[in-house]
Short mmCIF file of C-alpha atoms in Angstrom, two decimals:
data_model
loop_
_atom_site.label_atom_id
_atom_site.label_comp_id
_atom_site.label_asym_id
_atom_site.label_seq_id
_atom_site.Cartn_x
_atom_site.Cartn_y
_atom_site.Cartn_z
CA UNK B 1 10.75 8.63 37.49
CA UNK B 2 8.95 5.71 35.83
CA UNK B 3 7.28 3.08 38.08
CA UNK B 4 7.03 -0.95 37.80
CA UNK B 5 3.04 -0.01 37.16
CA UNK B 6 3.30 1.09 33.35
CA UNK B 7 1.74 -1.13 30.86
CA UNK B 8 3.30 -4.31 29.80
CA UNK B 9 2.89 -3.00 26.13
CA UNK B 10 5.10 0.05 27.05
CA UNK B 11 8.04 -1.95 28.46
CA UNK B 12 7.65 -5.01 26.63
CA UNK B 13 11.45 -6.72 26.28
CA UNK B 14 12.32 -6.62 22.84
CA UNK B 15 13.13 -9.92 21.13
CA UNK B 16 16.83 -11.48 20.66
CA UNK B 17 16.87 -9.88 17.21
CA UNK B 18 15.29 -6.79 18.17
CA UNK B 19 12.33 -7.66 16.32
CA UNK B 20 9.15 -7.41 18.26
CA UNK B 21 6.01 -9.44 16.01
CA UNK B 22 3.13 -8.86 18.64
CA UNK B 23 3.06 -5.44 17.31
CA UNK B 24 4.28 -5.97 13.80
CA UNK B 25 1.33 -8.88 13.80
CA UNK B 26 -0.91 -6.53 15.34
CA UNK B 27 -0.23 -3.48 12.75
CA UNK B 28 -0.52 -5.99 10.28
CA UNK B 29 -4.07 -6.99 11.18
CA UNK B 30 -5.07 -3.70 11.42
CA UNK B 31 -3.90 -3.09 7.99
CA UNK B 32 -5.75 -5.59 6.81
CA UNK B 33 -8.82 -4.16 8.27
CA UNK B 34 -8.53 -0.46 7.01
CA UNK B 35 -7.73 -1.64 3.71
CA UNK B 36 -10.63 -4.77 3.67
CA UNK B 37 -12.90 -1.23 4.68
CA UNK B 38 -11.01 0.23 1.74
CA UNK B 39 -11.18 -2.23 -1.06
CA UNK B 40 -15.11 -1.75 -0.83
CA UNK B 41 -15.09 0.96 -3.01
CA UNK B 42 -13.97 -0.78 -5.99
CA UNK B 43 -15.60 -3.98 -4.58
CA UNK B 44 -19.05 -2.48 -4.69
CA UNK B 45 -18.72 -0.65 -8.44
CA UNK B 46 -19.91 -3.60 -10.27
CA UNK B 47 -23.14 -3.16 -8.42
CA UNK B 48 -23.50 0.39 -7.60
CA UNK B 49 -23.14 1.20 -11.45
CA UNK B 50 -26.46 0.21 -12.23
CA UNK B 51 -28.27 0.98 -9.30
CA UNK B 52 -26.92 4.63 -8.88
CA UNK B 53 -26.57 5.06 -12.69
CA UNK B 54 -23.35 5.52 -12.49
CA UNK B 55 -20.86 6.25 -15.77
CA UNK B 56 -17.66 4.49 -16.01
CA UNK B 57 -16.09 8.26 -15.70
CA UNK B 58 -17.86 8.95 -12.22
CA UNK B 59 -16.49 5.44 -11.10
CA UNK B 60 -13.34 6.81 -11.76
CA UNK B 61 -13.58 9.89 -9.83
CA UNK B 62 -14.98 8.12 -6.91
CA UNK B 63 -11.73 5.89 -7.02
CA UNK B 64 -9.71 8.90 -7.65
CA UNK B 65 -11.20 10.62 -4.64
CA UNK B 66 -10.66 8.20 -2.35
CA UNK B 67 -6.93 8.22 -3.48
CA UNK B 68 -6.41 11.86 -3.70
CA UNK B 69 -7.70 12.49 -0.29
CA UNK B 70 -4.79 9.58 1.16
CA UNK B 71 -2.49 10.72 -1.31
CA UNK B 72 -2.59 14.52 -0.06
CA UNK B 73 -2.59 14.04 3.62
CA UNK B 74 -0.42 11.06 3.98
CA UNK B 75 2.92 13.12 3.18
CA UNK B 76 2.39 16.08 5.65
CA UNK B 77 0.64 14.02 8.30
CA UNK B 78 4.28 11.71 7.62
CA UNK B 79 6.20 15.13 8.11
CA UNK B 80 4.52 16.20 10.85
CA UNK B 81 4.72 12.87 12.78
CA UNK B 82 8.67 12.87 12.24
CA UNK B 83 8.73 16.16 14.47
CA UNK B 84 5.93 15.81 16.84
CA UNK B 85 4.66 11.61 17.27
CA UNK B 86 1.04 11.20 17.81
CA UNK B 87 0.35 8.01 19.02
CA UNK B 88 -3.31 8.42 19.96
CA UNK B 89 -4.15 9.36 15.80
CA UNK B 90 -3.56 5.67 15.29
CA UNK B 91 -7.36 5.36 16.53
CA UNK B 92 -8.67 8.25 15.60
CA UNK B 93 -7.83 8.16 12.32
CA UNK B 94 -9.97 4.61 12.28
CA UNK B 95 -13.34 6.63 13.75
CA UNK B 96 -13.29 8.54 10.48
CA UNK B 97 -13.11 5.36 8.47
CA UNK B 98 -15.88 4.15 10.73
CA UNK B 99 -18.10 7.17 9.28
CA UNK B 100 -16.99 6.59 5.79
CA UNK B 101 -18.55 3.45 5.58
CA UNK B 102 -21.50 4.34 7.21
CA UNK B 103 -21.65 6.75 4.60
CA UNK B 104 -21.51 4.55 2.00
CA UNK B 105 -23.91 2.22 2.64
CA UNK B 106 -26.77 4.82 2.87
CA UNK B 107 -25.46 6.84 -0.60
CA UNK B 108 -28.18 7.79 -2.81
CA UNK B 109 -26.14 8.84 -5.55
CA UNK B 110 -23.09 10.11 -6.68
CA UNK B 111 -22.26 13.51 -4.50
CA UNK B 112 -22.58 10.81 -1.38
CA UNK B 113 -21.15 8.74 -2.25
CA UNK B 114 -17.53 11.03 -3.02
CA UNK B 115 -18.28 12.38 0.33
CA UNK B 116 -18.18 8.87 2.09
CA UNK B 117 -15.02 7.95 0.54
CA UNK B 118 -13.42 11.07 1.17
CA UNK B 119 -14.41 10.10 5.02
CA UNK B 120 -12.53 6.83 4.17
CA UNK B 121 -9.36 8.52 2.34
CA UNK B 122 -9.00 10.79 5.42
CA UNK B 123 -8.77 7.54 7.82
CA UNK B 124 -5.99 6.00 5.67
CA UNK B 125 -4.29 9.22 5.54
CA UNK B 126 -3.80 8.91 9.32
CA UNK B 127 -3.21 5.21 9.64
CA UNK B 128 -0.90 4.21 6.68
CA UNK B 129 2.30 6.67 8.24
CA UNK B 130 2.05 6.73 11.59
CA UNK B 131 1.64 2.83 11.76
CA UNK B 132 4.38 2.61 9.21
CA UNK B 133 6.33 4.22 11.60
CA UNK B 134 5.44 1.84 14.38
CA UNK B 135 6.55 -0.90 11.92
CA UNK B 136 9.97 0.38 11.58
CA UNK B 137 10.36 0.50 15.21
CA UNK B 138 9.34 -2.52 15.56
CA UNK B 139 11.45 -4.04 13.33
CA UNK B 140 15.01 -4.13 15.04
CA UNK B 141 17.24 -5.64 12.13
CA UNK B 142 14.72 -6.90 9.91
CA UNK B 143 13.33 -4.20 8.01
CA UNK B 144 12.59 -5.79 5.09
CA UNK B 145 10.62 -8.72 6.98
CA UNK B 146 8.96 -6.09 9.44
CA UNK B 147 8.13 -4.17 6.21
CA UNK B 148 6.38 -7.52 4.77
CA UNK B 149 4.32 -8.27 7.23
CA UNK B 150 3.10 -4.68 7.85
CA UNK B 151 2.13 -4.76 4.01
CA UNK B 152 0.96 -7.89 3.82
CA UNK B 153 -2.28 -6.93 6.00
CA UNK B 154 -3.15 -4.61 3.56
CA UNK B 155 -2.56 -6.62 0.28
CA UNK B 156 -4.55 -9.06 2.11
CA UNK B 157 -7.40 -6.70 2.92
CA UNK B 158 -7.52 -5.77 -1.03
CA UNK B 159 -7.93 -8.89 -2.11
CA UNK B 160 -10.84 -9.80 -0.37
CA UNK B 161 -12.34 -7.50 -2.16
CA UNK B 162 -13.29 -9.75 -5.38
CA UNK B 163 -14.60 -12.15 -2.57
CA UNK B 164 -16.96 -9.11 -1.04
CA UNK B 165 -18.74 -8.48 -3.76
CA UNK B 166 -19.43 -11.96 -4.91
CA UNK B 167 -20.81 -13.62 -1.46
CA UNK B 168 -21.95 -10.05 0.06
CA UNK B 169 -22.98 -7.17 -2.33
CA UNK B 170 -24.07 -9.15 -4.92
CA UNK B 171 -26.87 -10.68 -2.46
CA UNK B 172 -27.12 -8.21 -0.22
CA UNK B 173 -26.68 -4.79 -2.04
CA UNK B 174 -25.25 -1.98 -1.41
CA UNK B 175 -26.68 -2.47 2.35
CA UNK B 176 -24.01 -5.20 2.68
CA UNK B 177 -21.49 -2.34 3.32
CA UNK B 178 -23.17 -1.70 7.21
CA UNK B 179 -21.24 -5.06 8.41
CA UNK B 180 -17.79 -3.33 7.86
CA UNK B 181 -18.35 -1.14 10.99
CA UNK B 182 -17.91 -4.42 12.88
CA UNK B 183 -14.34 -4.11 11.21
CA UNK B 184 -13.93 -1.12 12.12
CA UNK B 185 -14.44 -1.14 15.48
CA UNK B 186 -12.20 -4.20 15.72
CA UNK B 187 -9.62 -1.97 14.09
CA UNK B 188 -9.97 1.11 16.68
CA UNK B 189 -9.76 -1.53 19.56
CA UNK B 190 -6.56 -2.68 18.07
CA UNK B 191 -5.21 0.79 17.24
CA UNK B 192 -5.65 1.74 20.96
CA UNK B 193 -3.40 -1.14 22.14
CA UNK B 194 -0.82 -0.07 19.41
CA UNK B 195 -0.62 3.34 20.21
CA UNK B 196 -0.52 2.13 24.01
CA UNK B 197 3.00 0.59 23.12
CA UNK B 198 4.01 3.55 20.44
CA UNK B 199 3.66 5.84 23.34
CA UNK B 200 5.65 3.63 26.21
CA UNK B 201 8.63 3.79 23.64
CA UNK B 202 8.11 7.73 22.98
CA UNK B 203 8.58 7.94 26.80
CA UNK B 204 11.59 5.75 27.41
CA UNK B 205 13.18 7.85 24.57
CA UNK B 206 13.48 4.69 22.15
CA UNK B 207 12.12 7.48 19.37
CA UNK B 208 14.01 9.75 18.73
CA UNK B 209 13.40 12.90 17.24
CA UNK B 210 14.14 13.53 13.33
CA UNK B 211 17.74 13.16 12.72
CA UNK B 212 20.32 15.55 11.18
CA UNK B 213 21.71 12.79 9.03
CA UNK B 214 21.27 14.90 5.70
CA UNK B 215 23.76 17.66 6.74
CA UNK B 216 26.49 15.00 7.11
CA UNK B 217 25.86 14.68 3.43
CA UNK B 218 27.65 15.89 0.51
CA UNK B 219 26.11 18.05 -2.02
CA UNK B 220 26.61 15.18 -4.43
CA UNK B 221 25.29 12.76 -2.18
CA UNK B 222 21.94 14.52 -1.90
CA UNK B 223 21.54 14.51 -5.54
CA UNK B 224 22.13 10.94 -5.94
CA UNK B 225 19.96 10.15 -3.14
CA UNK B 226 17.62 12.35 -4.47
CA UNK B 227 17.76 10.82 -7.91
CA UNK B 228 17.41 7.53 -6.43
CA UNK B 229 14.26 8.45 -4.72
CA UNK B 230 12.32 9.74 -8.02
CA UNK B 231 13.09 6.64 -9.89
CA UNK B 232 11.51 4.87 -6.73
CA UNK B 233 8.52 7.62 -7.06
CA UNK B 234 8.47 6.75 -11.06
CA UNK B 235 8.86 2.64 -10.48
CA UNK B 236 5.61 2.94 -7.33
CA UNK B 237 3.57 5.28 -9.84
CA UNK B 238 3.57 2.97 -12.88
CA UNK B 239 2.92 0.25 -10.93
CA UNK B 240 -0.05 1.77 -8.97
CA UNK B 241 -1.42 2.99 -12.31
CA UNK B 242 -1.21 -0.67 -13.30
CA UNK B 243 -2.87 -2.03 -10.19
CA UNK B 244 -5.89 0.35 -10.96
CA UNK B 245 -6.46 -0.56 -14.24
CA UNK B 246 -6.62 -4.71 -13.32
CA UNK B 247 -8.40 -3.88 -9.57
CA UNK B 248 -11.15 -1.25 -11.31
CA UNK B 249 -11.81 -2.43 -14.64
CA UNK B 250 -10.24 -6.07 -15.04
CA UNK B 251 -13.92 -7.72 -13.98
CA UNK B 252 -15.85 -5.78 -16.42
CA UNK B 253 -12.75 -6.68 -19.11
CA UNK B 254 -13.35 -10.76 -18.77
CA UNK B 255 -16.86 -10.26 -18.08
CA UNK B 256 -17.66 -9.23 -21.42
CA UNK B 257 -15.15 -11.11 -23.28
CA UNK B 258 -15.84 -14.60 -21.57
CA UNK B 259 -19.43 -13.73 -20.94
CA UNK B 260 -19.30 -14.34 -17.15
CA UNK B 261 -21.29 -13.58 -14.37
CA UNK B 262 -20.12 -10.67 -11.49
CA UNK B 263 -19.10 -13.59 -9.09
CA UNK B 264 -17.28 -15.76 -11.54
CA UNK B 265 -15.14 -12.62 -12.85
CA UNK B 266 -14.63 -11.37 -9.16
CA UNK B 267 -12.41 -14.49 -8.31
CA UNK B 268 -10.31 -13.83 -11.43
CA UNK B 269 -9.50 -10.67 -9.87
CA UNK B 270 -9.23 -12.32 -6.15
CA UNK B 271 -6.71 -14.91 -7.39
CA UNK B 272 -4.44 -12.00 -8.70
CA UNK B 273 -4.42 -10.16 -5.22
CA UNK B 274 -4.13 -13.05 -3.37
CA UNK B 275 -0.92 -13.47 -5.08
CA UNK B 276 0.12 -9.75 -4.74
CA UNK B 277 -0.18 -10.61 -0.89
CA UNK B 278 1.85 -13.28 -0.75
CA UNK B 279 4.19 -11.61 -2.90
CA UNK B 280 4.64 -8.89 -0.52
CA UNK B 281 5.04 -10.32 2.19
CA UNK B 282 8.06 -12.81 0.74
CA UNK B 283 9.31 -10.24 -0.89
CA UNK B 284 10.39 -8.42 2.67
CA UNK B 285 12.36 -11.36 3.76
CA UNK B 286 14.22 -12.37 0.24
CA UNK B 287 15.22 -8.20 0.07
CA UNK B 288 16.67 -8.76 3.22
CA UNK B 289 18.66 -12.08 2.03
CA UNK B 290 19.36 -11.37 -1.66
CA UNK B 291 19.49 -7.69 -1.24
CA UNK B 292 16.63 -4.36 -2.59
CA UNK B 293 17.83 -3.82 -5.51
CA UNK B 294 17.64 -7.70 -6.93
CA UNK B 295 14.06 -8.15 -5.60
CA UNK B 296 12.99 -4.48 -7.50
CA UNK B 297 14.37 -6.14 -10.55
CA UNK B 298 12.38 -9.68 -10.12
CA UNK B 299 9.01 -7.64 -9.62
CA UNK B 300 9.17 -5.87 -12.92
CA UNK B 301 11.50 -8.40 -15.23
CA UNK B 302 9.05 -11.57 -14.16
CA UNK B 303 5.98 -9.77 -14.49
CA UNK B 304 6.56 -7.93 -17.74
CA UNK B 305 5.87 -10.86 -20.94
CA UNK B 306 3.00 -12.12 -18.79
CA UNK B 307 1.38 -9.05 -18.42
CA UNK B 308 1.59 -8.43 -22.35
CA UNK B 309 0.21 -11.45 -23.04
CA UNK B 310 -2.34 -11.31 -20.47
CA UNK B 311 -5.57 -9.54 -22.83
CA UNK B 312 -4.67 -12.67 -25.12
CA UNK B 313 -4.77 -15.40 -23.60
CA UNK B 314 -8.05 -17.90 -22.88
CA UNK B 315 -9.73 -17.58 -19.28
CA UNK B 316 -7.84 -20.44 -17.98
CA UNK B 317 -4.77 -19.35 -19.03
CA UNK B 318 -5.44 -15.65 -17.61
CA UNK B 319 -6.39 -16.88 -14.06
CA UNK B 320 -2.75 -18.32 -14.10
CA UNK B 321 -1.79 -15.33 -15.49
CA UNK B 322 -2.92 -13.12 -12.83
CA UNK B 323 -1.40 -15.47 -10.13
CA UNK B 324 2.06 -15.06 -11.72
CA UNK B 325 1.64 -11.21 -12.04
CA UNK B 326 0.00 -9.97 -9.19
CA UNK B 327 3.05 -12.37 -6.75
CA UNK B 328 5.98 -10.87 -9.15
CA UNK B 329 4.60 -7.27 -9.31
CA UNK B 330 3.93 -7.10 -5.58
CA UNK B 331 6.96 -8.69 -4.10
CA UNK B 332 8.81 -5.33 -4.02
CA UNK B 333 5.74 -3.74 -2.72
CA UNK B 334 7.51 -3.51 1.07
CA UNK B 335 10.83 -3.44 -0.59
CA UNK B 336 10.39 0.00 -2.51
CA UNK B 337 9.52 1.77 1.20
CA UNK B 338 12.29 -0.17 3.14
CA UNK B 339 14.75 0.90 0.30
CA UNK B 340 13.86 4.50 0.18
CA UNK B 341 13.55 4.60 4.41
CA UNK B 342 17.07 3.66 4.26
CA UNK B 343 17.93 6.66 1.25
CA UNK B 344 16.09 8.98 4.10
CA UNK B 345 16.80 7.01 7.40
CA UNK B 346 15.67 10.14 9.43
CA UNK B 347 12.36 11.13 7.83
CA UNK B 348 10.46 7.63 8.38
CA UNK B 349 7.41 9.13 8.79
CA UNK B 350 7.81 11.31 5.73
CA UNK B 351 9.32 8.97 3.34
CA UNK B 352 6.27 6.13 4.21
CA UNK B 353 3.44 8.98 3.98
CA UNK B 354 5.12 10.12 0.83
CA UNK B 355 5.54 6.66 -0.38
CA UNK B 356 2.00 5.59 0.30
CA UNK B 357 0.44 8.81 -0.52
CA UNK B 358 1.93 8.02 -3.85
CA UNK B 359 0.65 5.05 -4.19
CA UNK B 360 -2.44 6.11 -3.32
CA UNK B 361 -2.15 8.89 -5.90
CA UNK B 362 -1.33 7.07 -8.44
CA UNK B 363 -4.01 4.61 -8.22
CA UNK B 364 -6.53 7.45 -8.01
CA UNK B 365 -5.24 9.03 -10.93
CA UNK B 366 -4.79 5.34 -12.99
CA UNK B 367 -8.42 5.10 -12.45
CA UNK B 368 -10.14 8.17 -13.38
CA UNK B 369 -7.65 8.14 -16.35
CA UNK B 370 -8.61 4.96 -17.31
CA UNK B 371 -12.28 4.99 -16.61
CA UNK B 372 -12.64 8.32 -19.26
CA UNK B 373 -10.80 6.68 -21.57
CA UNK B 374 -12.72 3.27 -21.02
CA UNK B 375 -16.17 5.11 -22.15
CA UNK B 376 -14.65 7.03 -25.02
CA UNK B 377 -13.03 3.62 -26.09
CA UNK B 378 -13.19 0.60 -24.79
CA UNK B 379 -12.76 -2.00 -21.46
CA UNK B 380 -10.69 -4.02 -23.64
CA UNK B 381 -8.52 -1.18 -25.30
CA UNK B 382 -7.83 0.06 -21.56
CA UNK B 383 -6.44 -3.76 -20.73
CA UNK B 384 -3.83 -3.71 -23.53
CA UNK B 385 -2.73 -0.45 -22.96
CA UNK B 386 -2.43 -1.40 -18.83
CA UNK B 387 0.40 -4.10 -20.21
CA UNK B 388 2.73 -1.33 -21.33
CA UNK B 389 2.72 0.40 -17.76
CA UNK B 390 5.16 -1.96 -16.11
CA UNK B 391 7.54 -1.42 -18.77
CA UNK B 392 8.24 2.03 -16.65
CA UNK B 393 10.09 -0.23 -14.30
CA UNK B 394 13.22 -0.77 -16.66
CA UNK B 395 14.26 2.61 -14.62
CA UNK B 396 15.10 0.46 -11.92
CA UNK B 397 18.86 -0.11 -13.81
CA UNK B 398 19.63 3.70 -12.41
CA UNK B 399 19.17 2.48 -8.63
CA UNK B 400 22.12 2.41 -6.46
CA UNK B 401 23.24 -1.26 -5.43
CA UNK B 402 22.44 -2.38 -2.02
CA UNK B 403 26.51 -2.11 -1.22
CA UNK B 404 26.67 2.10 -2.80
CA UNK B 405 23.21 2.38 -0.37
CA UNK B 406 25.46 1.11 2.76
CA UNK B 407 28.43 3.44 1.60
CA UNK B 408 26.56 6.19 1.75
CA UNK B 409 25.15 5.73 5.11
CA UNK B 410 28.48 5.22 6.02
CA UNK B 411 30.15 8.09 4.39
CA UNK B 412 27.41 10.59 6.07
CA UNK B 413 28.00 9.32 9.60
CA UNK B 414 31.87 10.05 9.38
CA UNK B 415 31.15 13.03 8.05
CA UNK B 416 28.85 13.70 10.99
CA UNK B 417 31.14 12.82 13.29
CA UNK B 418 33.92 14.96 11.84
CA UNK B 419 31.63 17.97 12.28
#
C-alpha cells in the first residue's frame, strides 16, 4: 500500500486539462540540452576541417555516424520501452553523452573523433524515446501542443549551433567543446527528476502496458495504416535529407559565394533554425486547432518556391529566405510523430524511436551523401540539388484526413469490444 511519503513528482495532481507542463517544460529543456551537446558536431566542422585535415567526405561520415548510431538504437530501445519502461535510462543515457563530448574535445584526428560521436549517438538513442514517451503522458488532451514543446527544446538546441561556433570554437578551438559537460550534467540532474515522476506514474498504474489495439483491426485497416505510416517515413526522410544539406554544408555554400567570414555565415544558418524552432513548436498547437493533415501540407506547400529559389537569390534576400523555410519546413516537425502515435496509439515508444531514429537516419545518410558528392562536384551544385528534396512531400495528398484517422480509432475499439 502506497504511503502519503512518496515524492511530490510521483503524485503530482494533473492539471484541469490533463496536461501537466512542469514535466513537458522540463523534457523540453533537457532536449534542448542533449541536442545543444549534439549540434556540436556540425557546429565544430568549419574548424576541425583544417586543423584535423579533414575531407569534406570524412565530415560526412562523422555526421553520418553520429546519426546511424541514434538511428539504429532509437527503434528497439522504443520497442523495448513499450514492454518493459525504464525510467532510470532517462539519466543514464545522458552519462554517455557526457563521455562523448569529452571525447571530442581531446580528438586528434579522425578515428576519435567517430568514436566520440558514436558516444554521443548512443546518448540520444536513449533519451529521444523514452522521454518522448514521458511527453505523451504528459500531455493529457493536447498532444499536438505537448508534442511542440517537447520538440521545441531540441530545435532550439540545434540552432545554437551557428551561434557556438562563431562566439566559442572559432576563439577558443576545438577545446571550446570541454564547457558542454557543464550541460551535461545539468541535463542528468534534470533527467533524474523526470524519471522520478515517470516512475511514480509506472507505479500508480497510469502506464499501461502495450495495448492490443491492432487485433481489433481489420486486415484492410492495417494496410492503410500501414500505408499511411511509410508516406510519413518518406515525408520525415526527405525532409531530414534536406535539413543536412542546409545544417552541414549551407555555411561553406554562402561562404564562398558571398566571400564571408565563418561567423558571418554561421548566423545565416542560425536565423534558419531559429525559425525551424519556432516553427515547431506552433506547429503542435495549430495541428491541434486546424487539424495534422492541414499543418503537413503548410510545411511542404510554403516552403517549396522559396527553397528553389533559395541558391539564387542575393545574401539579404537568402537570410529571409532561410527564416521563411526553416519556420514552414519545421512546423510539422511534432506534427508528423503526434500523427503517426495516433496511426499506432499502443506502440508510443516504438513509433517515436522509429520516428526519430529516422530522422536521425536520414540526416546521417543526407550528409555523407552529400559531402561525397560535394568533393567530386561542388558546395554549390549540392545547394541546388537540396531544393528538389522537399518536393518528396507532395506524398502527403495520400494521408488519411484527420476525420478517416478518428474513424479508425473508432472502428478498432468496437471491434475490440465485440471480441
Amino acid at each position: 500500500m502506497q504511503t502519503k511519503t512518496n515524492t511530490a513528482a510521483n503524485h503530482a495532481p494533473l492539471a484541469q486539462n490533463g496536461t501537466m507542463f512542469t514535466i513537458l517544460i522540463a523534457v523540453s529543456m533537457v532536449h534542448l540540452l542533449n541536442d545543444t551537446i549534439q549540434a556540436v558536431v556540425p557546429a565544430i566542422f568549419p574548424i576541425v576541417k583544417d586543423s584535423l585535415s579533414l575531407t569534406y567526405t570524412q565530415l560526412g561520415l562523422i555526421a553520418f555516424a553520429l546519426n546511424l548510431t541514434a538511428s539504429i538504437l532509437q527503434p528497439a530501445i522504443g520497442m523495448y520501452s513499450d514492454k518493459k519502461p525504464q525510467p532510470y535510462l532517462l539519466p543514464l543515457g545522458v552519462v554517455a553523452t557526457l563521455l562523448g563530448v569529452l571525447g571530442l574535445a581531446l580528438a586528434t584526428g579522425f578515428w576519435s573523433m567517430l568514436g566520440s560521436v558514436v558516444l554521443v549517438g548512443i546518448g540520444s538513442s536513449v533519451f529521444h524515446p523514452e522521454t518522448a514517451k514521458v511527453a505523451y503522458l504528459a500531455a493529457g488532451a493536447r498532444r499536438g501542443l505537448a508534442q511542440g514543446i517537447f520538440q521545441v527544446g531540441g530545435n532550439a538546441g540545434q540552432a545554437l549551433a551557428p551561434i557556438m561556433t562563431a562566439l566559442i570554437f572559432v576563439p577558443l578551438g576545438q577545446a571550446g567543446i570541454l564547457w558542454f559537460t557543464i550541460l551535461a550534467a545539468i541535463a542528468i540532474a534534470i533527467q533524474m527528476y523526470t524519471a522520478r515522476w515517470y516512475s511514480g506514474r509506472l507505479r500508480s498504474g497510469t502506464v499501461k502496458k502495450r495495448s492490443s489495439q491492432a487485433a481489433g483491426v481489420p486486415v484492410a485497416g492495417r494496410r492503410k495504416i500501414a500505408a499511411a505510416i511509410s508516406i510519413l517515413v518518406l515525408l520525415l526522410t526527405s525532409k531530414m535529407a534536406y535539413l543536412a544539406g542546409m545544417t552541414s554544408f549551407y555555411s561553406f555554400y554562402i561562404i564562398d559565394r558571398f566571400q564571408l567570414s565563418v561567423q558571418e555565415a554561421q548566423w545565416c544558418v542560425f536565423a534558419f533554425l531559429a525559425a525551424g524552432a519556432t516553427g515547431t513548436f506552433f506547429g503542435g498547437p495549430l495541428a491541434d486547432m486546424w487539424g495534422r493533415r492541414n499543418v503537413i501540407w503548410f510545411s511542404i506547400i510554403g516552403a517549396l518556391p522559396f527553397a528553389f529559389l533559395l541558391p539564387y537569390m542575393n545574401f539579404t534576400t537568402s537570410v529571409v529566405f532561410c527564416v521563411i523555410i526553416g519556420f514552414t519546413i519545421m512546423s510539422s516537425g511534432s506534427v508528423n510523430i503526434v500523427y503517426a502515435q495516433e496511426l499506432l496509439p499502443g506502440n508510443i515508444g516504438t513509433v517515436s524511436g522509429l520516428f526519430f531514429g529516422l530522422a536521425f537516419g536520414a540526416g546521417g545518410l543526407g550528409a555523407a551523401a552529400l559531402g561525397a558528392l560535394a568533393d567530386t562536384t561542388s558546395i554549390a551544385y549540392v545547394i541546388k540539388l537540396c531544393a528538389f528534396l522537399p518536393l518528396i512531400g507532395l506524398l502527403t495528398i495520400f494521408l488519411p484526413s484527420d476525420r478517416k484517422l478518428r474513424q479508425w480509432a473508432e472502428e478498432a475499439e468496437q471491434n475490440q469490444i465485440a471480441r
